[in-house]
GROMACS .gro file of C-alpha atoms in nm:
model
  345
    1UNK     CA    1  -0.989   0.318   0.833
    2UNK     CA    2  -1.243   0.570   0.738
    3UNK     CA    3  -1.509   0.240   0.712
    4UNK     CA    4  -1.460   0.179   1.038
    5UNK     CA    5  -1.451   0.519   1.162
    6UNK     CA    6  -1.789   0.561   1.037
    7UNK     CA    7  -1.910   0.203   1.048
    8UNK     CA    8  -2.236   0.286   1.288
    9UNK     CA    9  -2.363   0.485   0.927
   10UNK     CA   10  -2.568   0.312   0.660
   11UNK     CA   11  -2.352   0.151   0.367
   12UNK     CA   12  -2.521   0.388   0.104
   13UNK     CA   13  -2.381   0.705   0.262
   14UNK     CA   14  -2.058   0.556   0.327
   15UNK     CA   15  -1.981   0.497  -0.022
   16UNK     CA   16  -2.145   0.816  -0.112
   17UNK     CA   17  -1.859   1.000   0.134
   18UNK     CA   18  -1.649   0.757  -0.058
   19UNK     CA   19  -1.695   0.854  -0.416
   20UNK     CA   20  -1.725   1.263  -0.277
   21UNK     CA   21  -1.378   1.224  -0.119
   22UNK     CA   22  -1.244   1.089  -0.446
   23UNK     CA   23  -1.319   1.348  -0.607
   24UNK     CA   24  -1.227   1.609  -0.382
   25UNK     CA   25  -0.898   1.403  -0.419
   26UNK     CA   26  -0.921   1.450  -0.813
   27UNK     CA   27  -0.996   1.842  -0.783
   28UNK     CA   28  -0.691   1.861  -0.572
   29UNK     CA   29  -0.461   1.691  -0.813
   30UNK     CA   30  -0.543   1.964  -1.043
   31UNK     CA   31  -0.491   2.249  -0.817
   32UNK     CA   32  -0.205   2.376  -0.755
   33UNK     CA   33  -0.178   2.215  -0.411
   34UNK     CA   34   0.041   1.969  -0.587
   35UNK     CA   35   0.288   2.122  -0.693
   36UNK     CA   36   0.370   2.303  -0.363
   37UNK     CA   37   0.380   1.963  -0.209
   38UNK     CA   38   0.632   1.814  -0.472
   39UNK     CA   39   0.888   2.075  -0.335
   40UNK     CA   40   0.870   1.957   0.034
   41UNK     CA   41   0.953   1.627  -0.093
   42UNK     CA   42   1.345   1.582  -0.027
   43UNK     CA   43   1.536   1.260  -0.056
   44UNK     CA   44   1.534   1.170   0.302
   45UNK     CA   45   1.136   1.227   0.289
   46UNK     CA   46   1.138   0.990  -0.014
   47UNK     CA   47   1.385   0.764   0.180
   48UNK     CA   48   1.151   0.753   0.471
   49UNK     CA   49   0.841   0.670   0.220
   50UNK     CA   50   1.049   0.363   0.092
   51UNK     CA   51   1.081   0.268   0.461
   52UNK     CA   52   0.728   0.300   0.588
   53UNK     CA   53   0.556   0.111   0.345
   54UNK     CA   54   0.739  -0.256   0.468
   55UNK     CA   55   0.667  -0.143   0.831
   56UNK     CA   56   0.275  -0.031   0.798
   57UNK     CA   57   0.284  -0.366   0.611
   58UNK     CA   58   0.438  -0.594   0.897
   59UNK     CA   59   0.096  -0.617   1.097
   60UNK     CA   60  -0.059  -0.782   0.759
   61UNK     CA   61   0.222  -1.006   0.709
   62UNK     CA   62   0.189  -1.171   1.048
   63UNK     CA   63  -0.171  -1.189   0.994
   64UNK     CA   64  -0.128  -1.373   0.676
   65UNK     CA   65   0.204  -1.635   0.761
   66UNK     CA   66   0.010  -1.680   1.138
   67UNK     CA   67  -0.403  -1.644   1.122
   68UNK     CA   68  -0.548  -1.999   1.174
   69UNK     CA   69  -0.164  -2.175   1.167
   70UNK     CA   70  -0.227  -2.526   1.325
   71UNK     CA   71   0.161  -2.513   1.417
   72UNK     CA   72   0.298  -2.206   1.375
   73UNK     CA   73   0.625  -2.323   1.418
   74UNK     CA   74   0.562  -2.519   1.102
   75UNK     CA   75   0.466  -2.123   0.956
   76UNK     CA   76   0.739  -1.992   1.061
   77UNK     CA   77   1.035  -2.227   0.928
   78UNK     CA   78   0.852  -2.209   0.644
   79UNK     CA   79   0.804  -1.855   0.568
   80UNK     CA   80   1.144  -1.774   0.620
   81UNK     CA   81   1.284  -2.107   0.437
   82UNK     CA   82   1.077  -2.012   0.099
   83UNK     CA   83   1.170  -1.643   0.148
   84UNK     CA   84   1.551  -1.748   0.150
   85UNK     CA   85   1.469  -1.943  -0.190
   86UNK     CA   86   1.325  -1.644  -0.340
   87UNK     CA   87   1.594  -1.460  -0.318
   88UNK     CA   88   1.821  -1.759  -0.423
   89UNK     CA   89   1.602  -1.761  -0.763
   90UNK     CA   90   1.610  -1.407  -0.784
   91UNK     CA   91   1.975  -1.398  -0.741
   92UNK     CA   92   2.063  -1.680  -1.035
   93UNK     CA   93   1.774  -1.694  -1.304
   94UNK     CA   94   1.821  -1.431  -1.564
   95UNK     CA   95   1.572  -1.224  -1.818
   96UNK     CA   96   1.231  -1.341  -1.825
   97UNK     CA   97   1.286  -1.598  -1.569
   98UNK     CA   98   1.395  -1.317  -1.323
   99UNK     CA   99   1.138  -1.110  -1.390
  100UNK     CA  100   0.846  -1.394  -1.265
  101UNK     CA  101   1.047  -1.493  -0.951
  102UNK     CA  102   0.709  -1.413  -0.753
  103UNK     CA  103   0.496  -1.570  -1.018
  104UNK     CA  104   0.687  -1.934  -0.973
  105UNK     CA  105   0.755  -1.850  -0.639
  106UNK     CA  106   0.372  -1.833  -0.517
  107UNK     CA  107   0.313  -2.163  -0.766
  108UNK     CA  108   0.608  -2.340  -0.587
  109UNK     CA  109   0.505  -2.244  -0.305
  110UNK     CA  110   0.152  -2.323  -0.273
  111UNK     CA  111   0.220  -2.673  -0.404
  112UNK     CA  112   0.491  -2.717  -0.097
  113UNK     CA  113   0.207  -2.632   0.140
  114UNK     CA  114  -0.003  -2.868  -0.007
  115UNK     CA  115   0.186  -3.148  -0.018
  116UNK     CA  116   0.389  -3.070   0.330
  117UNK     CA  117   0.109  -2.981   0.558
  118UNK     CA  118  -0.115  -3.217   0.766
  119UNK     CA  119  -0.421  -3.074   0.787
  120UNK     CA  120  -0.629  -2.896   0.527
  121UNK     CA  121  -0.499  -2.536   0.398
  122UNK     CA  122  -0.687  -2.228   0.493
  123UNK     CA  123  -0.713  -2.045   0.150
  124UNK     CA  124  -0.783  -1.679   0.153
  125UNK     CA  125  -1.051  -1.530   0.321
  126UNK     CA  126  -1.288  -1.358   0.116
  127UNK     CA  127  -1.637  -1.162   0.189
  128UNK     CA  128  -1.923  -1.356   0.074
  129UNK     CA  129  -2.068  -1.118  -0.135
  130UNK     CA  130  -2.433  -1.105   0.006
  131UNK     CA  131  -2.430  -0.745   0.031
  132UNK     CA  132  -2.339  -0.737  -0.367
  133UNK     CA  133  -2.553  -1.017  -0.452
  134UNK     CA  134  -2.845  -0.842  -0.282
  135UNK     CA  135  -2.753  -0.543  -0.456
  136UNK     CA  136  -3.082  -0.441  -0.714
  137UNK     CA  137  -2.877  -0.182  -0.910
  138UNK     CA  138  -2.522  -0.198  -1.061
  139UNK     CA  139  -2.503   0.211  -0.829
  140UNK     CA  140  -2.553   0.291  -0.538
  141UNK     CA  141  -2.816   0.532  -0.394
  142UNK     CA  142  -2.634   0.862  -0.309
  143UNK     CA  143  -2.695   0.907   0.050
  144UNK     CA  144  -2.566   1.214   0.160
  145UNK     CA  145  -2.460   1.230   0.573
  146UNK     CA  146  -2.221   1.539   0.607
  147UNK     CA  147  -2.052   1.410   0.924
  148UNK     CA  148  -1.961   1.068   0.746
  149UNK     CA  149  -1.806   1.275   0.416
  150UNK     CA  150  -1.640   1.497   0.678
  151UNK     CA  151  -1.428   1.215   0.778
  152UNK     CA  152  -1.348   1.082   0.452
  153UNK     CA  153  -1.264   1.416   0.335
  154UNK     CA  154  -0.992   1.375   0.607
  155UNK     CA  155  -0.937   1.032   0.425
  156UNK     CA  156  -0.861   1.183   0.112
  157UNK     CA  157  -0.615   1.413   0.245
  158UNK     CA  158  -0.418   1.133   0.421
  159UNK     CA  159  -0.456   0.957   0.093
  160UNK     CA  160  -0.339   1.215  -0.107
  161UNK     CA  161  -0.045   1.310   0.129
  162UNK     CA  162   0.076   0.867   0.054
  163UNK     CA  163   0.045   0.930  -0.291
  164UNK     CA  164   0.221   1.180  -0.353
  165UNK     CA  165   0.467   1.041  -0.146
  166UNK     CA  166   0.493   0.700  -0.322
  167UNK     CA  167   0.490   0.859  -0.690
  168UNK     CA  168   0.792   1.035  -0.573
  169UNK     CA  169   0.931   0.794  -0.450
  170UNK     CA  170   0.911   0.532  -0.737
  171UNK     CA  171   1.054   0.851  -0.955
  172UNK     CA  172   1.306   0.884  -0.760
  173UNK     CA  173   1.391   0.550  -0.768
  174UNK     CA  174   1.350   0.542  -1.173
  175UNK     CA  175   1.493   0.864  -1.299
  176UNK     CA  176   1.169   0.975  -1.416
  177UNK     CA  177   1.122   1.296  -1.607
  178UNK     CA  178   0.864   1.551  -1.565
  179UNK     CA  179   0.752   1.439  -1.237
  180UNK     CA  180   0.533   1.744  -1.174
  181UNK     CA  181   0.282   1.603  -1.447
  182UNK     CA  182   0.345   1.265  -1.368
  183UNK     CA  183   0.265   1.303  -1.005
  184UNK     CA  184  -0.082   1.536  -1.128
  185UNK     CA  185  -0.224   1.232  -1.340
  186UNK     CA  186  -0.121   0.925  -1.099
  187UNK     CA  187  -0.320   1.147  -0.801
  188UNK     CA  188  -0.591   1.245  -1.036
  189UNK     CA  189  -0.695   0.918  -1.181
  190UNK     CA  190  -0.617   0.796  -0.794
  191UNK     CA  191  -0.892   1.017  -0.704
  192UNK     CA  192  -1.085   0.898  -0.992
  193UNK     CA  193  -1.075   0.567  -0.920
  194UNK     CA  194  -1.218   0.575  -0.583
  195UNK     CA  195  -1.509   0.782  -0.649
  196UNK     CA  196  -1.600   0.508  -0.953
  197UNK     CA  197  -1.528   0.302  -0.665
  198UNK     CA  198  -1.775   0.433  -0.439
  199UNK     CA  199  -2.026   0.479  -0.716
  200UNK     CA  200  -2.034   0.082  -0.771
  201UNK     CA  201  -2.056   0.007  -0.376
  202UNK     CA  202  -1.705  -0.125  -0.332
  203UNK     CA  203  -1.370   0.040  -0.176
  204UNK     CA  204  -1.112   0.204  -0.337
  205UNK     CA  205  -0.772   0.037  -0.492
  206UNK     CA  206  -0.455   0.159  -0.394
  207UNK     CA  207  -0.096   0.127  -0.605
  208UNK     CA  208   0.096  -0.039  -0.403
  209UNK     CA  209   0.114  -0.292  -0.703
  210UNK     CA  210   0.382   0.006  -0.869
  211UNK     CA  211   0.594   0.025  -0.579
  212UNK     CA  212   0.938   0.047  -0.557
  213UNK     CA  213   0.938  -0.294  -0.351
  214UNK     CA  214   0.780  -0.481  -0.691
  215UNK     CA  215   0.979  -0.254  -0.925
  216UNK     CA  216   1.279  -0.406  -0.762
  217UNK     CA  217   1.168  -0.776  -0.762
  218UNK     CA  218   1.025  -0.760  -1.100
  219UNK     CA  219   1.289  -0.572  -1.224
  220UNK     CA  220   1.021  -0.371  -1.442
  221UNK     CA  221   0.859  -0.022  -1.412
  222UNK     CA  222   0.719  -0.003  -1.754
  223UNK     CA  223   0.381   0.076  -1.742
  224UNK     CA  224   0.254  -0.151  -2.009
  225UNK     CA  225   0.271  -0.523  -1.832
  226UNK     CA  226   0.046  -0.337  -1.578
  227UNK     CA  227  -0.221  -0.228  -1.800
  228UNK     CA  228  -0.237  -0.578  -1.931
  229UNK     CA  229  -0.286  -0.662  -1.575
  230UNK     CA  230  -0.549  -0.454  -1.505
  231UNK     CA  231  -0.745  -0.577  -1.808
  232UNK     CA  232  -0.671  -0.935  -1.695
  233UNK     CA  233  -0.798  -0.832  -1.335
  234UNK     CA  234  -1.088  -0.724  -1.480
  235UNK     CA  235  -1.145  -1.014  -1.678
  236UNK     CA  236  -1.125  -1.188  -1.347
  237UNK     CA  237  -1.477  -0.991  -1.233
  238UNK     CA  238  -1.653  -1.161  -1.514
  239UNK     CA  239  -1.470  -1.526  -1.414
  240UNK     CA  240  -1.565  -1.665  -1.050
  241UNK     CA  241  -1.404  -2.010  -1.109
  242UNK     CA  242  -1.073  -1.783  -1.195
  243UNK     CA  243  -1.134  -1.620  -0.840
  244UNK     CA  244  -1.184  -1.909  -0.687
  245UNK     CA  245  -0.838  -2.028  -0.847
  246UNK     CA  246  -0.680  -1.716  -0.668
  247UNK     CA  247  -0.849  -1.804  -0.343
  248UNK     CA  248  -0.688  -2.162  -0.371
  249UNK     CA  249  -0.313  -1.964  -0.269
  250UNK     CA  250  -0.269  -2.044   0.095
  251UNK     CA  251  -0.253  -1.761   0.357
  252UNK     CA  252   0.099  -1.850   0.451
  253UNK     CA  253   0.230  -1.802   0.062
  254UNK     CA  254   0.112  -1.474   0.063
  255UNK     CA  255   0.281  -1.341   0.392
  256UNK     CA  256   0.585  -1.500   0.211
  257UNK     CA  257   0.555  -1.300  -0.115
  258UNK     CA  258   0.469  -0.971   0.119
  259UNK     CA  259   0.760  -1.036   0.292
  260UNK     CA  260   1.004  -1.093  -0.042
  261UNK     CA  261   0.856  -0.819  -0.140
  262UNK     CA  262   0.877  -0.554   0.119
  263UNK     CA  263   1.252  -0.671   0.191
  264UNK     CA  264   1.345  -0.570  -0.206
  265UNK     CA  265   1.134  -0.246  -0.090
  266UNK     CA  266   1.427  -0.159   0.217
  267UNK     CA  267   1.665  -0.261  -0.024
  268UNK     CA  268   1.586  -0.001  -0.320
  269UNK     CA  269   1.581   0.239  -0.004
  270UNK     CA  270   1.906   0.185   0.126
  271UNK     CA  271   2.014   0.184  -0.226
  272UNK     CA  272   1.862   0.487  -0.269
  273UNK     CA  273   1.973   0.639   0.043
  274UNK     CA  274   2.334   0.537  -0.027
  275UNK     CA  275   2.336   0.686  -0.388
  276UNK     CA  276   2.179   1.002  -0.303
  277UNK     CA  277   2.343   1.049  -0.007
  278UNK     CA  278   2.042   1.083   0.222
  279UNK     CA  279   2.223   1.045   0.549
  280UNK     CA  280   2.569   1.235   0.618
  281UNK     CA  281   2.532   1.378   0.990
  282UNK     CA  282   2.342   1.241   1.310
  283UNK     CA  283   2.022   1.448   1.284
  284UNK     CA  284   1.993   1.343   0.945
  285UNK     CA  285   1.895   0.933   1.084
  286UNK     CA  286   1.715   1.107   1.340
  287UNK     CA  287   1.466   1.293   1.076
  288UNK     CA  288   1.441   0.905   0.952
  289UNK     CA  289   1.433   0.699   1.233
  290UNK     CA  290   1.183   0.867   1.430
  291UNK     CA  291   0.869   0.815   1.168
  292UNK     CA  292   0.955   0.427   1.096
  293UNK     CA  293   0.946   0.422   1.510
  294UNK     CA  294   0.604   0.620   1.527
  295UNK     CA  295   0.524   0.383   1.225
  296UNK     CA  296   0.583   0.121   1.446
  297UNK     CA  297   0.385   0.208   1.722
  298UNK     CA  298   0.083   0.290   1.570
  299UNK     CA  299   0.070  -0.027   1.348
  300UNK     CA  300   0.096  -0.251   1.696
  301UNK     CA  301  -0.097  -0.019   1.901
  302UNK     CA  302  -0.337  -0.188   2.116
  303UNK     CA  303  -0.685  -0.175   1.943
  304UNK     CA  304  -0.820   0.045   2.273
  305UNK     CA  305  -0.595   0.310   2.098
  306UNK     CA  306  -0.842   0.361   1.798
  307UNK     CA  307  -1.135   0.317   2.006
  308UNK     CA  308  -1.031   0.638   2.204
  309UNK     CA  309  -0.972   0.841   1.909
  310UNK     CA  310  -1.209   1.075   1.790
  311UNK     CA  311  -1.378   0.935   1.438
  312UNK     CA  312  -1.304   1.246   1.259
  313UNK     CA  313  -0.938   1.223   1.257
  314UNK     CA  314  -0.893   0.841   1.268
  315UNK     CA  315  -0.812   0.821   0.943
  316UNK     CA  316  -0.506   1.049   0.997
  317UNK     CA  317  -0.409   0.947   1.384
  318UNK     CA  318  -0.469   0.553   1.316
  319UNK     CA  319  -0.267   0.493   1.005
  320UNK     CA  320   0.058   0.480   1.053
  321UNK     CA  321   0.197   0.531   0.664
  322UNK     CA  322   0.036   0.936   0.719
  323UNK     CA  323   0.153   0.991   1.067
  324UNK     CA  324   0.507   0.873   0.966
  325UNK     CA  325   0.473   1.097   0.640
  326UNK     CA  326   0.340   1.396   0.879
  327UNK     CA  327   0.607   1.339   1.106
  328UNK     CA  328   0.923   1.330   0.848
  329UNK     CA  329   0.759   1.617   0.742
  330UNK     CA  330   0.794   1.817   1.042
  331UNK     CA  331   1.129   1.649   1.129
  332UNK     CA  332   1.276   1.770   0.847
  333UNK     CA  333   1.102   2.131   0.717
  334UNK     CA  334   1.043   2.260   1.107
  335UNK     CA  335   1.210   2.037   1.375
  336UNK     CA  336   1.562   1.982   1.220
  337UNK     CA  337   1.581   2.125   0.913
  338UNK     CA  338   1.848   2.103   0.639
  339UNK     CA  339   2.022   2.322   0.467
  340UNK     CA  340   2.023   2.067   0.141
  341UNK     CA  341   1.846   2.201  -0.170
  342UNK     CA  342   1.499   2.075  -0.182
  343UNK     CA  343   1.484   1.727  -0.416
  344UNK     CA  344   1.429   1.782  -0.779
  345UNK     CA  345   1.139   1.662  -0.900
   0.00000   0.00000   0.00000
């Protein structure tokens, strides 16, 4: 969002703006701004999180199960039909078996398309690369334009405000002690990562590999099988033929993983919501209806809609994961609040 806010800039100071705003996002997690945001963070907040994620997601998985679909009847049947036999596999297999559900489910998958489909599969998209190829240094030349790192400042606060909200969330949905630290390292090294990332010319990661929705497919939240992960990831920069592999998964298998995914993802909510007892009176589904509706909007909001909002606070008024995070906010602290003790963290 902030890219395109600021697209009209040069690519140096965009990136620069980048890597500033993650670290303004790493001084932050060190602050004590943190820890006064932990204690706004009650279970129907967290509940709400849980929610949002699947529905900021749902513009991406129609992208991916309709872009370029020769007969997208043919998509549909078939997105729904392997998401049914996901959750078939993820209902009987047991222990290791369980845990790769998406892993034979993406291999099965693929192959189906392959074999089942008339016309040649549109793989991936991917960028080219030219701009990397053409790149002369590994860096990039700090370029410093104060009204681009203004908006990305705004970027890192929107960021920041999702983070926190999905670290809580996923220890919420763990049991996880000592969240206050917990939540100060995951936003710190968030911040970290995206100034590295803006340092080497390329955009920032985000975690939604660690939420609750693959937590609750995989049936894993140890940290480990993600570091090896990461190391195989970047064993994957050094690899193009293994890249290429990757880009070989058709569009349609993704949307179906996305949408296994995100449907385990409302389920550990409502689990959630039902163990915690999240919603006992009429306001309380108010305070969490309301911000998966303004979710809603936003995220199929004509594109005129981001055109006519100023570029400075795009990145807060056009995604709709912060505005429904702003607005349970307010829902529940100012418009109707509770009198429930505040979660713990």
């Amino acid at each position: 969002v902030g890219i395109l806010a600021t697209i009209s800039s040069s690519i140096p100071a965009i990136y620069t703006a980048i890597m500033i705003g993650g670290l303004a996002m790493a001084a932050m997690a060190v602050s004590g701004i943190l820890k006064v945001m932990q204690k706004v963070f009650t279970i129907r907040i967290i509940v709400t999180i849980m929610f949002l994620i699947p529905i900021t997601l749902a513009p991406t998985i129609i992208k991916l199960s309709f872009e370029d679909a020769g007969n997208p009847l043919f998509n549909l049947g078939f997105v729904l039909v392997a998401t049914l036999l996901l959750i078939l596999l993820n209902r009987f297999l047991q222990g290791i078996w369980k845990s790769t559900t998406l892993i034979w489910g993406i291999l099965l998958a693929s192959l189906a398309i392959y074999l089942l489909r008339p016309v040649p599969v549109q793989a991936i998209a991917s960028l080219s690369g030219e701009a990397g190829l053409g790149m002369r240094s590994l860096f990039i030349t700090p370029e410093f334009d104060f009204g681009v790192i203004f908006a990305f400042l705004f970027c890192a606060i929107a960021i920041l405000i999702a983070e926190v909200g999905s670290i809580q969330a996923v220890g919420r949905m763990i049991g996880a002690d000592q969240m206050e630290k917990r939540t100060k390292r995951g936003v710190f090294f968030s911040g970290l990562s995206s100034a590295v990332s803006g340092l080497f010319g390329v955009i920032g990661s985000t975690d939604f590999s660690l939420s609750p929705g693959i937590i609750a497919a995989t049936r894993c939240a140890s940290r480990f099988p993600f570091i090896v992960s990461g190391i195989l990831l970047i064993g994957c920069a050094f690899l193009p033929s293994a890249i290429q592999v990757l880009l070989l998964i058709p569009n349609v298998v993704m949307g179906v993983v996305l949408l296994y995914v995100m449907t385990t993802q409302f389920a550990a909510g409502f689990q959630m919501s039902m163990q915690q007892k999240a919603v006992s009176v009429f306001n309380d589904g108010v305070v969490i209806g309301l911000p998966l509706m303004v979710a809603l909007l936003i995220s199929f909001a004509p594109v005129e809609l981001g055109q006519h909002i100023p570029s400075i606070i795009r990145p807060l008024l056009g995604n709709s994961l912060v505005m429904g995070i702003v607005m349970v906010l307010l829902l529940e602290h100012l418009i109707l609040p509770s009198r429930r003790i505040v979660a713990k963290q």
